[in-house]
CSV table of C-alpha atoms in Angstrom, one decimal:
chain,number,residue,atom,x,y,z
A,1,UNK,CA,7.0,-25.0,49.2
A,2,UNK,CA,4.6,-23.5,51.6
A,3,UNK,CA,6.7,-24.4,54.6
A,4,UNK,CA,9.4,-22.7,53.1
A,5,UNK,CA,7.6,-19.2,52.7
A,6,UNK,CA,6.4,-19.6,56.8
A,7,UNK,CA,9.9,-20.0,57.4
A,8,UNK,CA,11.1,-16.5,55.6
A,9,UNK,CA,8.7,-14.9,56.8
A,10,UNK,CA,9.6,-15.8,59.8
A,11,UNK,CA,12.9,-15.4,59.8
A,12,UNK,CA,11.9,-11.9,58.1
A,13,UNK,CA,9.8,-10.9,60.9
A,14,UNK,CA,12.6,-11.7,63.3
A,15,UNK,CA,15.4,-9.6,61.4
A,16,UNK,CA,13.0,-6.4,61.2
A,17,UNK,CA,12.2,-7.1,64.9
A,18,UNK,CA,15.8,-7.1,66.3
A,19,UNK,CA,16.8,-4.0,63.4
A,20,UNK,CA,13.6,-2.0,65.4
A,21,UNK,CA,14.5,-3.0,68.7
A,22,UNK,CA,18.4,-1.7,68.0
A,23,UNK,CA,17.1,1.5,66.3
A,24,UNK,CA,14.7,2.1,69.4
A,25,UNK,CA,17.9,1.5,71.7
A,26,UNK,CA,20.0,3.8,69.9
A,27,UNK,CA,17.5,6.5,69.5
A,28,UNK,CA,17.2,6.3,74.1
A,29,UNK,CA,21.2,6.0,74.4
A,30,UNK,CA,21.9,9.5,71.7
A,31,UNK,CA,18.1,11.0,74.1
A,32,UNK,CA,20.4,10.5,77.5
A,33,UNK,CA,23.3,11.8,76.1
A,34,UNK,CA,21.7,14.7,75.0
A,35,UNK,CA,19.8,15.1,78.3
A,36,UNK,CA,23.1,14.1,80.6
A,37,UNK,CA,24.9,16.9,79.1
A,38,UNK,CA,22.6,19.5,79.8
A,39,UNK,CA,22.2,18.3,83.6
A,40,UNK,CA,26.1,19.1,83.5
A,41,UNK,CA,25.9,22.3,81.8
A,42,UNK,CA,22.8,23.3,84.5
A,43,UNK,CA,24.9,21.6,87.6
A,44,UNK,CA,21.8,19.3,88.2
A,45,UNK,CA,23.5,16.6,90.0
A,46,UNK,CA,20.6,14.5,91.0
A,47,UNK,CA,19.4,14.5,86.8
A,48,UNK,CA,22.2,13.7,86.0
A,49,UNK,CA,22.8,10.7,88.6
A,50,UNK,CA,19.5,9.5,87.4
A,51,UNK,CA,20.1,9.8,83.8
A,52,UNK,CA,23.7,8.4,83.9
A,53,UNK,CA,22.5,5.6,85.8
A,54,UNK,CA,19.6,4.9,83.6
A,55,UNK,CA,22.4,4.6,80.5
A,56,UNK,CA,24.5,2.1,82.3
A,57,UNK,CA,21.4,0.0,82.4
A,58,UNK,CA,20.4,0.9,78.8
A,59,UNK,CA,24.2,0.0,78.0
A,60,UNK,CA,24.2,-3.3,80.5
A,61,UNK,CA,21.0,-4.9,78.7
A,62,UNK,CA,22.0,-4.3,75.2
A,63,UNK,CA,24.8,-6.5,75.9
């Protein structure tokens, strides 16, 4: 029985870990948006470089 409980738990521990992890990811991709379109609303073309290219990476590893 014991054994059993260590194994929720575990598998517990795991869910909430990979619910957090998409949360966290979802919280960066909406933060570049946000921060993408006002580099195109201030015509800062090297911000915006920077931040669309960290979102293709953000978008590449949640894959």
């Amino acid at each position: 029985m014991g054994k059993m409980n260590v194994s929720n738990d575990m598998m517990l521990g795991l869910f909430a870990e990979m619910v957090l992890d998409e949360a966290i990811r979802k919280y960066k991709e909406q933060y570049l948006y946000r921060e993408i379109d006002l580099a195109l609303a201030k015509g800062d073309e090297v911000s915006f470089l920077a931040l669309t290219t960290e979102l293709k990476s953000l978008n590449t590893q949640g894959k």
